[in-house]
Coordinates of C-alpha atoms and ligand atoms in Angstrom, one line a residue:
X1 CA 0.0 0.0 0.0
X2 CA 1.3 3.5 -0.8
X3 CA 2.2 5.5 2.2
X4 CA 1.4 9.2 2.1
X5 CA 2.7 11.9 4.4
X6 CA -0.3 13.7 5.9
X7 CA -0.1 17.4 6.1
X8 CA -3.4 17.4 7.9
X9 CA -4.2 18.4 11.5
X10 CA -4.9 14.8 12.6
X11 CA -5.0 12.0 12.0
X12 CA -1.4 12.7 11.1
X13 CA 1.8 10.9 10.1
X14 CA 2.9 8.7 13.0
X15 CA 6.2 6.9 13.5
X16 CA 6.5 3.2 12.6
X17 CA 7.4 2.6 16.2
X18 CA 4.1 4.1 17.3
X19 CA 2.2 2.0 14.8
X20 CA 4.2 -1.1 15.8
X21 CA 2.8 -1.0 19.3
X22 CA -0.6 -1.9 17.9
X23 CA 0.6 -5.4 17.0
X24 CA -0.3 -6.5 20.5
X25 CA -3.7 -7.5 21.6
X26 CA -4.4 -6.5 25.2
X27 CA -7.3 -7.3 27.5
X28 CA -8.8 -4.4 29.4
X29 CA -8.9 -5.7 33.0
X30 CA -5.3 -7.0 33.0
X31 CA -3.0 -5.3 35.5
X32 CA -0.4 -4.6 32.8
X33 CA -2.9 -2.7 30.8
X34 CA -4.2 -0.8 33.8
X35 CA -0.7 0.3 34.6
X36 CA -0.3 1.7 31.1
X37 CA -3.5 3.7 31.6
X38 CA -2.3 4.9 34.9
X39 CA 1.1 6.0 33.4
X40 CA -0.7 7.9 30.6
X41 CA -2.9 9.7 33.1
X42 CA 0.1 10.7 35.2
X43 CA 2.1 11.8 32.1
X44 CA -0.7 14.0 30.8
X45 CA -0.8 15.9 34.1
X46 CA 2.9 16.4 34.0
X47 CA 2.8 17.6 30.4
X48 CA 0.1 20.1 31.4
X49 CA 2.3 21.3 34.3
X50 CA -0.5 20.5 36.8
X51 CA -0.3 19.4 40.4
X52 CA -1.8 15.9 40.7
X53 CA -3.4 16.8 44.0
X54 CA -5.5 19.5 42.4
X55 CA -6.0 18.2 38.9
X56 CA -6.9 14.8 37.4
X57 CA -7.0 13.4 33.9
X58 CA -9.8 11.4 32.3
X59 CA -9.4 9.3 29.1
X60 CA -12.6 9.1 27.1
X61 CA -13.4 6.9 24.1
X62 CA -14.1 8.6 20.8
X63 CA -12.6 11.4 18.8
X64 CA -11.8 14.8 20.1
X65 CA -15.4 16.1 19.8
X66 CA -16.5 13.3 22.1
X67 CA -14.1 14.6 24.8
X68 CA -15.3 18.2 24.4
X69 CA -18.9 17.2 24.5
X70 CA -18.3 15.0 27.6
X71 CA -16.7 18.0 29.4
X72 CA -19.2 20.6 28.3
X73 CA -22.3 18.5 28.9
X74 CA -21.0 17.2 32.3
X75 CA -19.5 20.3 33.8
X76 CA -22.2 22.8 32.8
X77 CA -25.4 22.2 34.7
X78 CA -28.9 23.7 34.4
X79 CA -28.0 26.6 36.7
X80 CA -24.9 27.5 34.8
X81 CA -24.4 29.9 31.9
X82 CA -21.5 29.6 29.5
X83 CA -19.9 32.4 27.6
X84 CA -18.5 30.8 24.4
X85 CA -15.8 32.8 22.6
X86 CA -15.6 31.6 19.0
X87 CA -13.7 32.6 15.8
X88 CA -14.0 29.4 13.8
X89 CA -15.9 26.2 13.2
X90 CA -14.6 24.4 16.3
X91 CA -15.7 27.2 18.6
X92 CA -19.1 27.2 17.0
X93 CA -19.4 23.4 17.5
X94 CA -19.3 24.0 21.2
X95 CA -22.3 26.3 20.9
X96 CA -24.1 23.4 19.1
X97 CA -23.2 21.1 22.0
X98 CA -24.7 23.4 24.5
X99 CA -27.9 23.6 22.4
X100 CA -28.1 19.8 22.4
X101 CA -27.5 19.7 26.1
X102 CA -30.1 22.4 26.6
X103 CA -27.7 24.5 28.6
X104 CA -27.8 28.3 28.9
X105 CA -25.1 30.3 27.0
X106 CA -24.1 33.5 25.4
X107 CA -21.8 33.9 22.4
X108 CA -19.1 36.3 21.6
X109 CA -18.3 35.5 18.0
X110 CA -15.4 37.2 16.2
X111 CA -14.6 37.4 12.6
X112 CA -12.5 34.3 11.6
X113 CA -9.6 36.7 10.8
X114 CA -9.5 38.1 14.4
X115 CA -8.8 36.9 17.8
X116 CA -10.8 38.1 20.8
X117 CA -10.8 41.6 22.2
X118 CA -10.2 41.2 26.0
X119 CA -12.1 44.4 26.7
X120 CA -15.1 42.9 25.0
X121 CA -14.8 39.7 27.0
X122 CA -14.6 41.9 30.1
X123 CA -17.8 43.7 29.0
X124 CA -19.7 40.4 28.7
X125 CA -18.5 39.4 32.2
X126 CA -19.4 42.8 33.6
X127 CA -22.8 42.9 32.1
X128 CA -24.0 39.4 32.9
X129 CA -23.6 38.1 36.4
X130 CA -25.2 34.8 35.4
X131 CA -22.2 33.7 33.4
X132 CA -20.4 30.9 35.3
X133 CA -18.1 29.4 32.6
X134 CA -16.0 30.8 29.8
X135 CA -15.2 28.4 26.9
X136 CA -12.6 28.9 24.1
X137 CA -10.6 27.0 21.5
X138 CA -6.9 27.5 21.8
X139 CA -5.7 26.8 18.3
X140 CA -8.7 27.3 16.0
X141 CA -8.0 24.7 13.3
X142 CA -10.4 26.4 10.9
X143 CA -7.9 29.2 10.2
X144 CA -4.7 28.3 12.2
X145 CA -5.4 31.0 14.7
X146 CA -3.8 30.8 18.1
X147 CA -6.0 32.4 20.7
X148 CA -4.3 33.8 23.8
X149 CA -5.6 31.4 26.5
X150 CA -3.2 32.7 29.1
X151 CA -4.6 36.2 28.9
X152 CA -8.2 35.0 28.8
X153 CA -7.5 32.7 31.7
X154 CA -6.2 35.6 33.8
X155 CA -9.4 37.5 33.1
X156 CA -11.7 34.6 33.8
X157 CA -9.8 34.0 37.1
X158 CA -10.2 37.7 38.0
X159 CA -14.0 37.2 37.6
X160 CA -13.9 33.9 39.3
X161 CA -15.4 32.0 36.4
X162 CA -14.6 28.4 35.4
X163 CA -12.4 28.3 32.3
X164 CA -12.7 25.5 29.7
X165 CA -10.3 25.2 26.8
X166 CA -10.4 23.1 23.7
X167 CA -6.7 22.6 23.2
X168 CA -7.2 19.8 20.8
X169 CA -4.7 20.8 18.1
X170 CA -2.2 22.5 20.4
X171 CA -1.7 20.4 23.6
X172 CA 1.7 18.7 23.4
X173 CA 2.9 21.0 20.6
X174 CA 3.4 24.2 22.6
X175 CA 4.3 24.6 26.3
X176 CA 1.1 25.2 28.3
X177 CA 1.2 26.0 32.1
X178 CA -2.4 24.8 32.5
X179 CA -2.6 25.4 36.2
X180 CA -0.8 28.8 36.2
X181 CA -2.9 29.9 33.3
X182 CA -6.0 29.3 35.3
X183 CA -7.4 26.7 32.9
X184 CA -9.9 24.6 34.9
X185 CA -10.5 22.1 32.2
X186 CA -8.6 21.3 29.1
X187 CA -9.6 18.8 26.3
X188 CA -7.3 17.2 23.7
X189 CA -7.0 13.9 21.9
X190 CA -4.7 11.1 21.0
X191 CA -4.1 12.0 17.3
X192 CA -2.9 15.6 17.4
X193 CA 0.3 17.0 18.8
X194 CA 1.2 14.0 21.0
X195 CA 1.3 12.2 17.7
X196 CA -0.7 9.0 18.5
X197 CA -3.4 7.4 16.3
X198 CA -7.1 8.3 16.5
X199 CA -9.4 6.6 19.0
X200 CA -9.7 8.5 22.3
X201 CA -9.8 12.0 23.8
X202 CA -8.7 13.2 27.2
X203 CA -9.8 15.7 29.7
X204 CA -7.5 17.4 32.3
X205 CA -9.6 19.0 34.9
X206 CA -9.6 20.3 38.5
X207 CA -10.6 17.6 40.9
X208 CA -13.2 19.8 42.6
X209 CA -14.9 20.4 39.3
X210 CA -15.0 16.7 38.5
X211 CA -16.4 16.1 42.0
X212 CA -19.1 18.7 41.5
X213 CA -20.1 17.2 38.1
X214 CA -21.6 14.1 39.7
X215 CA -25.1 13.4 38.3
X216 CA -24.9 16.3 35.8
X217 CA -24.2 14.5 32.6
X218 CA -26.8 14.5 29.9
X219 CA -25.7 11.1 28.4
X220 CA -24.6 7.9 29.9
X221 CA -21.6 7.2 27.6
X222 CA -20.1 10.7 27.9
X223 CA -20.6 11.0 31.7
X224 CA -17.3 12.6 32.7
X225 CA -17.8 11.9 36.4
X226 CA -18.6 8.3 36.0
X227 CA -15.6 7.7 33.7
X228 CA -13.4 9.6 36.1
X229 CA -14.6 7.5 39.1
X230 CA -13.9 4.3 37.3
X231 CA -10.4 5.4 36.4
X232 CA -9.7 6.7 39.8
X233 CA -10.7 3.4 41.4
X234 CA -8.1 1.3 39.6
X235 CA -7.4 2.8 36.2
X236 CA -9.9 0.8 34.4
X237 CA -12.0 2.4 31.6
X238 CA -15.8 2.2 31.6
X239 CA -16.8 0.1 28.6
X240 CA -14.5 -1.2 26.0
X241 CA -11.4 0.9 25.6
X242 CA -9.4 1.3 22.4
X243 CA -6.6 -1.0 23.6
X244 CA -4.3 -0.8 20.5
X245 CA -4.7 3.0 20.4
X246 CA -3.8 3.2 24.1
X247 CA -0.6 1.2 23.6
X248 CA 0.3 3.4 20.6
X249 CA -0.4 6.5 22.7
X250 CA 2.0 5.5 25.5
X251 CA 4.7 5.0 22.9
X252 CA 3.9 8.4 21.4
X253 CA 4.3 10.1 24.8
X254 CA 7.7 8.3 25.2
X255 CA 8.8 9.6 21.8
X256 CA 7.7 13.1 22.8
X257 CA 10.1 12.8 25.7
X258 CA 12.8 11.4 23.4
X259 CA 12.5 14.4 21.1
X260 CA 13.3 16.6 24.1
X261 CA 9.8 17.3 25.4
X262 CA 7.1 19.8 24.4
X263 CA 9.5 22.7 24.0
X264 CA 11.7 20.8 21.5
X265 CA 8.6 19.7 19.5
X266 CA 7.3 23.3 19.6
X267 CA 10.5 24.5 18.1
X268 CA 10.3 21.9 15.3
X269 CA 6.7 22.8 14.5
X270 CA 7.4 26.5 14.6
X271 CA 10.4 26.3 12.3
X272 CA 8.6 24.1 9.8
X273 CA 5.5 26.3 9.9
X274 CA 7.5 29.4 9.2
X275 CA 9.4 27.7 6.4
X276 CA 6.2 26.6 4.8
X277 CA 4.7 30.0 4.8
X278 CA 7.9 31.6 3.6
X279 CA 8.3 29.1 0.7
X280 CA 4.6 29.5 -0.4
X281 CA 4.8 33.3 -0.3
X282 CA 7.5 33.0 -2.9
X283 CA 5.0 31.5 -5.3
X284 CA 2.3 34.0 -4.5
X285 CA 0.3 32.0 -1.9
X286 CA -0.5 33.9 1.2
X287 CA -1.8 32.9 4.6
X288 CA -5.4 33.9 5.5
X289 CA -4.6 35.3 8.9
X290 CA -2.0 37.8 10.1
X291 CA 1.4 36.3 11.0
X292 CA 1.2 37.5 14.6
X293 CA -1.9 35.4 15.1
X294 CA -0.6 32.3 13.4
X295 CA -0.3 29.0 15.3
X296 CA 2.7 26.8 14.6
X297 CA 0.4 23.8 13.8
X298 CA -1.7 24.5 10.7
X299 CA -2.0 27.3 8.2
X300 CA -4.9 28.4 6.0
X301 CA -3.8 29.7 2.6
X302 CA -5.7 31.7 0.1
X303 CA -5.9 30.4 -3.4
X304 CA -3.5 32.4 -5.6
X305 CA -5.3 34.7 -8.1
X306 CA -2.5 35.1 -10.6
X307 CA -3.1 31.6 -12.0
X308 CA -6.2 29.6 -12.8
X309 CA -5.9 27.6 -9.6
X310 CA -7.9 24.5 -8.9
X311 CA -7.6 22.9 -5.5
X312 CA -8.7 19.4 -6.6
X313 CA -6.1 19.4 -9.4
X314 CA -3.3 20.5 -7.0
X315 CA -4.4 18.0 -4.5
X316 CA -4.0 15.2 -7.0
X317 CA -0.7 16.6 -8.3
X318 CA 0.7 16.6 -4.7
X319 CA -0.8 13.3 -3.7
X320 CA 0.9 11.7 -6.7
X321 CA 4.1 12.9 -5.2
X322 CA 3.4 11.5 -1.7
X323 CA 1.7 14.2 0.3
X324 CA -1.9 14.6 1.3
X325 CA -3.1 18.1 2.0
X326 CA -6.3 19.5 3.4
X327 CA -9.2 21.6 2.0
X328 CA -10.3 24.9 3.5
X329 CA -13.3 25.3 5.7
X330 CA -14.2 29.0 5.1
X331 CA -17.3 30.1 3.4
X332 CA -16.2 33.7 2.6
X333 CA -12.9 32.8 0.9
X334 CA -11.3 30.1 -1.2
X335 CA -8.7 28.5 0.9
X336 CA -6.8 25.3 1.5
X337 CA -4.9 24.2 4.6
X338 CA -1.5 22.7 5.4
X339 CA -0.8 21.1 8.7
X340 CA 2.7 20.5 9.9
X341 CA 2.2 18.4 13.0
X342 CA 3.1 14.8 13.2
X343 CA 6.3 13.1 11.8
X344 CA 7.0 16.0 9.4
X345 CA 10.5 17.4 9.1
X346 CA 12.2 20.3 7.3
X347 CA 12.9 18.0 4.3
X348 CA 9.2 17.2 4.0
X349 CA 8.3 20.9 4.1
X350 CA 10.9 21.6 1.4
X351 CA 9.5 18.8 -0.8
X352 CA 5.9 19.7 -0.5
X353 CA 6.4 23.4 -1.1
X354 CA 8.6 22.5 -4.0
X355 CA 5.7 20.4 -5.5
X356 CA 3.3 23.3 -5.0
X357 CA 5.7 25.7 -6.6
X358 CA 6.1 23.3 -9.6
X359 CA 2.3 23.0 -9.9
X360 CA 1.9 26.8 -9.9
X361 CA 4.7 27.2 -12.5
X362 CA 3.0 24.6 -14.8
X363 CA -0.2 26.7 -14.6
X364 CA 1.8 29.9 -15.4
X365 CA 3.5 28.3 -18.3
X366 CA 0.2 27.0 -19.7
X367 CA -1.3 30.5 -19.7
Ligands
PLP401 C1 -9.4 18.1 15.8 C2 -10.1 19.1 16.6 C3 -11.3 18.8 17.3 C4 -11.9 17.4 17.4 O1 -12.2 16.9 16.2 P1 -12.5 15.4 16.0 O2 -12.7 15.3 14.5 O3 -13.7 15.0 16.8 O4 -11.3 14.6 16.5 C5 -11.8 19.8 18.1 N1 -11.3 21.0 18.2 C6 -10.2 21.4 17.5 C7 -9.7 22.8 17.6 C8 -9.6 20.5 16.6 O5 -8.5 20.8 15.9

């Protein structure tokens, strides 16, 4: 089977050693397996720079969205009101979850090109005492925007609100002092910057929040409290867990350490992301958002207008050369996206940008 390198924001290209761990069949109640689950839970708290006496981690079956929905629908009760800050599709998805859960909320939506104005967040908090929770996406995968969760956390702490962060596409790829930044609950998943394979999400939350969520969930399978209780008892998952994925994830954490930890991985991502944008700018392809707002994980690019550009054509051209890229998700502009997380190195970035440049040149020559 032909192997492609994925320039997508997850699933992403994993190492062969991560994939190799999935050759073993494990049973779920065995002590060896439970000790792997325990190790992963401890590692996640350490990566998040959280004190294990104050925070705990919960692994949850399903993709990242399942983890966000588990947290949102379990932590926010009928007396709560959430302020959802959104500037992309993933932020809006959280609003949809609140609708399904029939929970009260107010939205502060920004244009997808902008990050949030802290003064406006303050206005929402000043004007509405009923707000109990603030929810935001850290790296908005729609555009590649990196929202400043440290600053928002400071503000929510000042107002004594609970702060929930969807750090799906950023956690593990950029240093995050979760506790110091006053993040009360953070959600991410196995197949993003920790570079595992898809199959589960995880929630890192304050113990007192988890305690308080007892009996609040709106669904059985996504009940965060029940899942946490079962894991706290003896590191056993409720219901069937994705055993192969868990083994692969433990290896992925080990490889994150081997790379030099989150800081070293961040430097690799940042370098490759900058190189990608710089090389594409040379052939007239510009990023959708301002450089100062750009995350090091994924970039949204505008279609070039000096050639008769066709995304599907370019996609096939690049795929034939071993790389898979990602369509855009914006309704107001024609865009495509390139992720640079996963086992992607400078050579890969040079290769893919070279292929894109050749494609553009062919279009120019044909004109
Ligand atoms: C990937 C991602 C999710 C979760 O998506 P799934 O397809 O459910 O894994 C949520 N939020 C953000 C910001 C993401 O990048």
